[in-house]
Short mmCIF file of C-alpha atoms in Angstrom, two decimals:
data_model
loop_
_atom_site.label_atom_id
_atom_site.label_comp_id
_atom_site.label_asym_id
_atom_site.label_seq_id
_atom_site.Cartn_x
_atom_site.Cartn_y
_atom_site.Cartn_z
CA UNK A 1 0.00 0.00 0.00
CA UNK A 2 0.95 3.72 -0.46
CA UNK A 3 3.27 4.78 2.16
CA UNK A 4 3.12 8.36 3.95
CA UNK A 5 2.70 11.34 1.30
CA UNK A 6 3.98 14.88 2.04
CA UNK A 7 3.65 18.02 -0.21
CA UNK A 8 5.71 20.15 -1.47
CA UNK A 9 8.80 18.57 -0.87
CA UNK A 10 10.68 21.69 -0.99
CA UNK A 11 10.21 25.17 -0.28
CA UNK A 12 11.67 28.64 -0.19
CA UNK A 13 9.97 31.25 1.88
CA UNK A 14 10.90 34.88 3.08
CA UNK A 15 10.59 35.77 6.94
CA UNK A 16 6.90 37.10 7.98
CA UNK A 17 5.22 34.88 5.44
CA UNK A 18 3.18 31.81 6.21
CA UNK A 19 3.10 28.34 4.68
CA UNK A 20 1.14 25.53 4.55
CA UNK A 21 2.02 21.57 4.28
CA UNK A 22 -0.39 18.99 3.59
CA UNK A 23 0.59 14.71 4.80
CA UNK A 24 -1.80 12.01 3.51
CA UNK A 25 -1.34 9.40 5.59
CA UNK A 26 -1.38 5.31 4.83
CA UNK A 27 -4.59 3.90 4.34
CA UNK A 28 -6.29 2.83 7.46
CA UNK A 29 -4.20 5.01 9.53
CA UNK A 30 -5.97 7.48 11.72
CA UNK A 31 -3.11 9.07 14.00
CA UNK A 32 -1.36 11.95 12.31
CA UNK A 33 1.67 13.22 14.03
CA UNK A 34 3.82 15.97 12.76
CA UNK A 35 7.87 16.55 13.72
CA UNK A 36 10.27 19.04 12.98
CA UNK A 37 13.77 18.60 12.82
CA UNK A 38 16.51 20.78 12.82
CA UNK A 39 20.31 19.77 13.24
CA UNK A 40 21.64 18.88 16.43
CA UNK A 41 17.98 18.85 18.13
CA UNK A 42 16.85 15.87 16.46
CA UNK A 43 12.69 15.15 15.75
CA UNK A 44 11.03 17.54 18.13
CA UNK A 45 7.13 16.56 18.18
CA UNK A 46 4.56 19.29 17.27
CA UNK A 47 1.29 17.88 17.30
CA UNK A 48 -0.84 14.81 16.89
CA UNK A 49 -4.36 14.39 15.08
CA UNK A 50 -7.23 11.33 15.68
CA UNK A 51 -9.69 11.86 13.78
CA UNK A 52 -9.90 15.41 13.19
CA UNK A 53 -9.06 16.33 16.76
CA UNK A 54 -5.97 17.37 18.46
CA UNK A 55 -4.70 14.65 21.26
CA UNK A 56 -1.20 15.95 22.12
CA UNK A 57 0.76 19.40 21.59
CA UNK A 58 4.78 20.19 21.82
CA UNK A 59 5.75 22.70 23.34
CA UNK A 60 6.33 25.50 19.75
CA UNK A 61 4.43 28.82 20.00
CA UNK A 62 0.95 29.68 18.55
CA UNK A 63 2.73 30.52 15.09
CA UNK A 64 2.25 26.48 14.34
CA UNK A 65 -1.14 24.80 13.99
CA UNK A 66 -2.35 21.93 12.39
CA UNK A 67 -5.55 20.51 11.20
CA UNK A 68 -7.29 16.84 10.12
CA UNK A 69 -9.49 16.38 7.34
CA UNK A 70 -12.35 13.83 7.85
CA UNK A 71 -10.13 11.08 5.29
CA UNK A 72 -7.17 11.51 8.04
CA UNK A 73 -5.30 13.89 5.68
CA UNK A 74 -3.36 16.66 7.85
CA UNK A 75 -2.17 20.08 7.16
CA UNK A 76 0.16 22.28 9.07
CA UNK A 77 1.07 25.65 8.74
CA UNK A 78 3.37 28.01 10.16
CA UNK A 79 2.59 31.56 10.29
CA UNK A 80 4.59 34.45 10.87
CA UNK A 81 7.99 32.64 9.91
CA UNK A 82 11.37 33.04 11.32
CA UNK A 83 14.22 31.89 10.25
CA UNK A 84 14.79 29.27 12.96
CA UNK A 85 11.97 27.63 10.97
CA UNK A 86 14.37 25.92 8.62
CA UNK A 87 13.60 23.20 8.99
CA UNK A 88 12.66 19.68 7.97
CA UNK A 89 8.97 19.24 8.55
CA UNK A 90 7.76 15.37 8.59
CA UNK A 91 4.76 13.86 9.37
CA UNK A 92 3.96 10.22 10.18
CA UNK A 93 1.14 7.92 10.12
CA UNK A 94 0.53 5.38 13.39
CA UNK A 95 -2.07 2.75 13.61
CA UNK A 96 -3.59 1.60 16.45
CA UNK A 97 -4.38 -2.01 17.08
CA UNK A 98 -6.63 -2.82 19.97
CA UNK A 99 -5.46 0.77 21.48
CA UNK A 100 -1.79 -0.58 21.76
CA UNK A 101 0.48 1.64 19.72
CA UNK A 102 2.65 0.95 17.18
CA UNK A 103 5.25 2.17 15.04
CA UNK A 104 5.40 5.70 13.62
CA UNK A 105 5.45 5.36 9.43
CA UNK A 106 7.00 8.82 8.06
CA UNK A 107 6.62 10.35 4.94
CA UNK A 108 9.98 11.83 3.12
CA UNK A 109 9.29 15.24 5.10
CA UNK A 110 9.17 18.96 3.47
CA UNK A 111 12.35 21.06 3.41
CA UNK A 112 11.47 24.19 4.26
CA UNK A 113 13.71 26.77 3.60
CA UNK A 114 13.03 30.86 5.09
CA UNK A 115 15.37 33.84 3.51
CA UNK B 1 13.33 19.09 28.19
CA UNK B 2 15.05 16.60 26.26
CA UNK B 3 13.60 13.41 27.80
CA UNK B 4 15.63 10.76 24.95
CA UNK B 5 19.32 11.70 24.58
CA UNK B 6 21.48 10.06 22.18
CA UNK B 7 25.18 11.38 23.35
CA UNK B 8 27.59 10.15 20.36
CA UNK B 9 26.31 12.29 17.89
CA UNK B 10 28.91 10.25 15.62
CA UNK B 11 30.17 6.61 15.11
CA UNK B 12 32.60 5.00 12.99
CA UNK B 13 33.07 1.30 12.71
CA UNK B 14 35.06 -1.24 10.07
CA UNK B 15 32.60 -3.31 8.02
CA UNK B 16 31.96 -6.93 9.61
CA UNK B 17 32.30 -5.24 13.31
CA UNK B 18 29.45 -4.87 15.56
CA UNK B 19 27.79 -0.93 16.00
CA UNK B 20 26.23 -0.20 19.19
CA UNK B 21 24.18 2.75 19.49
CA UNK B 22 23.12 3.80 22.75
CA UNK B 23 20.07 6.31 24.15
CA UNK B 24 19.50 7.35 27.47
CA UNK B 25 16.10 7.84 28.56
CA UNK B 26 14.28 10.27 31.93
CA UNK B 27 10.76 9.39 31.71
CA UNK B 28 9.94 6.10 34.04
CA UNK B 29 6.73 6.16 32.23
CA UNK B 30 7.78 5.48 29.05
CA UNK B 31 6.69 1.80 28.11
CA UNK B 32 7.81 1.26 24.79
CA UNK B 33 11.06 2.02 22.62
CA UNK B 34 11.93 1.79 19.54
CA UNK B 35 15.17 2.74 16.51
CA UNK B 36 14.41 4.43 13.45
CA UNK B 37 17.24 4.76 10.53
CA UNK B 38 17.34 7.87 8.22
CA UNK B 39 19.14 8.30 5.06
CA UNK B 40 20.26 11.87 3.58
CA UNK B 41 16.35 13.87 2.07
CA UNK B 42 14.09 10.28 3.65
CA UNK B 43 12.36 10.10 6.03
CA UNK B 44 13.00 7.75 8.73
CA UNK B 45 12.25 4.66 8.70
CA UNK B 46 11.15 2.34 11.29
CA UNK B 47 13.88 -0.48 12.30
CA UNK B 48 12.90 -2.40 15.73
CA UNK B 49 11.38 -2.01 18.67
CA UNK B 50 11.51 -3.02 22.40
CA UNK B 51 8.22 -3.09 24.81
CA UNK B 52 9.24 -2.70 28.48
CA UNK B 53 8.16 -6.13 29.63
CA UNK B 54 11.21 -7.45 27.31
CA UNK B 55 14.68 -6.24 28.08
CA UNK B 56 15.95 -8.17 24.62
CA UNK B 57 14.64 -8.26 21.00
CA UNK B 58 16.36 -9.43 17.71
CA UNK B 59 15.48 -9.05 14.30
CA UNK B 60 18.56 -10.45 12.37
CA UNK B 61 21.59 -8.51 12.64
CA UNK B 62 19.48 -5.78 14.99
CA UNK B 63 19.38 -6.26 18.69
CA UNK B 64 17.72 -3.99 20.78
CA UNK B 65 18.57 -4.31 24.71
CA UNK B 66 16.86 -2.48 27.41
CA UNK B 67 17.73 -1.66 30.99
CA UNK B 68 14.84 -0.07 32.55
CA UNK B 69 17.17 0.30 36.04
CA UNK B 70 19.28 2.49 34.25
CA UNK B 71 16.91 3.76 31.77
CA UNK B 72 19.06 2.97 29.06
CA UNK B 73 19.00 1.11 25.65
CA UNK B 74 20.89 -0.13 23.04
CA UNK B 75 20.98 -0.87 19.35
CA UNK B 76 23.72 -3.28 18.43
CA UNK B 77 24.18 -4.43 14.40
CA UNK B 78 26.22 -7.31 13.44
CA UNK B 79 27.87 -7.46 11.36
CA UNK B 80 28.10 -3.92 10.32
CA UNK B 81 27.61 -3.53 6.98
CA UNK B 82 28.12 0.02 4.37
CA UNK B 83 24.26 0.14 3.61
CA UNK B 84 23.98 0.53 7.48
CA UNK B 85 25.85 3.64 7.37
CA UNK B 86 22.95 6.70 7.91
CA UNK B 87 21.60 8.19 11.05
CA UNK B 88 19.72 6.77 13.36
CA UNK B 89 17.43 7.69 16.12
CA UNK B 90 16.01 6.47 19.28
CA UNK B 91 12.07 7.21 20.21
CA UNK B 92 10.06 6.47 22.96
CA UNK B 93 6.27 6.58 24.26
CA UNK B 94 4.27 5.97 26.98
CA UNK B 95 0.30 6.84 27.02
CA UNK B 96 -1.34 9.24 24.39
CA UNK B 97 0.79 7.97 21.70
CA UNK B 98 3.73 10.72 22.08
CA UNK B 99 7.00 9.43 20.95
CA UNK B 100 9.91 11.42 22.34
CA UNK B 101 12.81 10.84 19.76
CA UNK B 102 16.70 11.47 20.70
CA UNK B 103 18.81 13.86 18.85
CA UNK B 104 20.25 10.78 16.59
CA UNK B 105 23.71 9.19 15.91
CA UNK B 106 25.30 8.96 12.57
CA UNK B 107 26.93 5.88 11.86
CA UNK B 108 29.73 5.77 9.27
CA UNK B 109 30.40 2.18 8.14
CA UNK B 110 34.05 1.87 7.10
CA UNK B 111 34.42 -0.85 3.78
#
């Protein structure tokens, strides 16, 4: 089956603007987590989705939100950008079986880039 | 708060050796563990996990130990190969379905 999805791949953007990045997530899976990582700081959690609602938030400022889409699909977007939001963005898909979790399936990420 | 810490950021090892990776844990809660590998523009990908009721698990060259006294685990790969050469990373979770992930090691491989 299709694996994790992420669009765009790559991006430039200039400070103050905002951007958006969409994740489809494997078939089946409901649980929609998104990470960002940086160098040296490794994947630092942002958020997780269940269908369409928020379960769990890392600690990053207001600027970052996220949303789920009643077929699991997840945006996030980042207002207001810095340049400390360099970053590789990746989201990954869990599934639950009986309520024990599993492993985390991650798409190729989205490199964004801010000037 | 960095609640998974990976402290070699770097490791270099002749082909046919054995790699061990290690991660340090804080969180007594955490129940479940688990090593992901990354190449250069992928994302990672899952390689093995470890539930807390096990302190051993093997999936052909990979071996995963865990001491939950010393909150500490372990990757080790034998025998080390090129192809294993990438980073990898350590994550853990406990309820809710957070995993905390460690800052990663990159393992060089030497042919």
């Amino acid at each position: 089956k299709a694996g994790v999805t992420q669009t765009p791949r790559y991006l430039i953007k200039t400070r103050g603007q905002q951007v958006t990045l969409s994740c489809s997530p494997i078939s089946g899976h409901r649980s929609v987590s998104w990470y960002q990582q940086t160098p040296g700081q490794g994947l630092q959690f942002l958020f997780e989705y269940f269908s369409e609602t928020q379960r769990n938030k890392g600690n990053f400022p207001g600027r970052f939100s996220g949303r789920q889409f009643s077929n699991s699909r997840s945006e996030m977007n980042v207002s207001t950008l810095e340049l400390g939001d360099s970053a590789l963005y990746l989201c990954a898909s869990l599934t639950l079986l009986a309520g024990v979790t599993g492993e985390l399936f991650f798409g190729e990420g989205s490199r964004l880039t801010v000037l | 708060d960095q609640q998974v810490k990976q402290n070699s950021p770097s490791l270099s090892v002749q082909e046919g050796r054995i790699s061990i990776l290690n991660c340090d844990y804080t969180n007594s809660m955490f129940d479940y563990f688990l090593w992901y590998k990354k190449y250069p523009a992928e994302g990672p990908t899952f390689l093995i996990s470890i539930s807390s009721i096990k302190d051993k698990n093997e999936d052909g060259r990979f071996t995963v130990f865990l001491n939950k006294s010393a909150k500490h685990l372990s990757l080790h790969i034998v025998p080390s190969q090129p192809g294993d050469s990438a980073v990898y990373f350590c994550a853990a979770s406990g309820t809710g379905n957070q995993f905390y992930f460690g800052t990663g090691t990159s393992l060089t491989v030497i042919p």
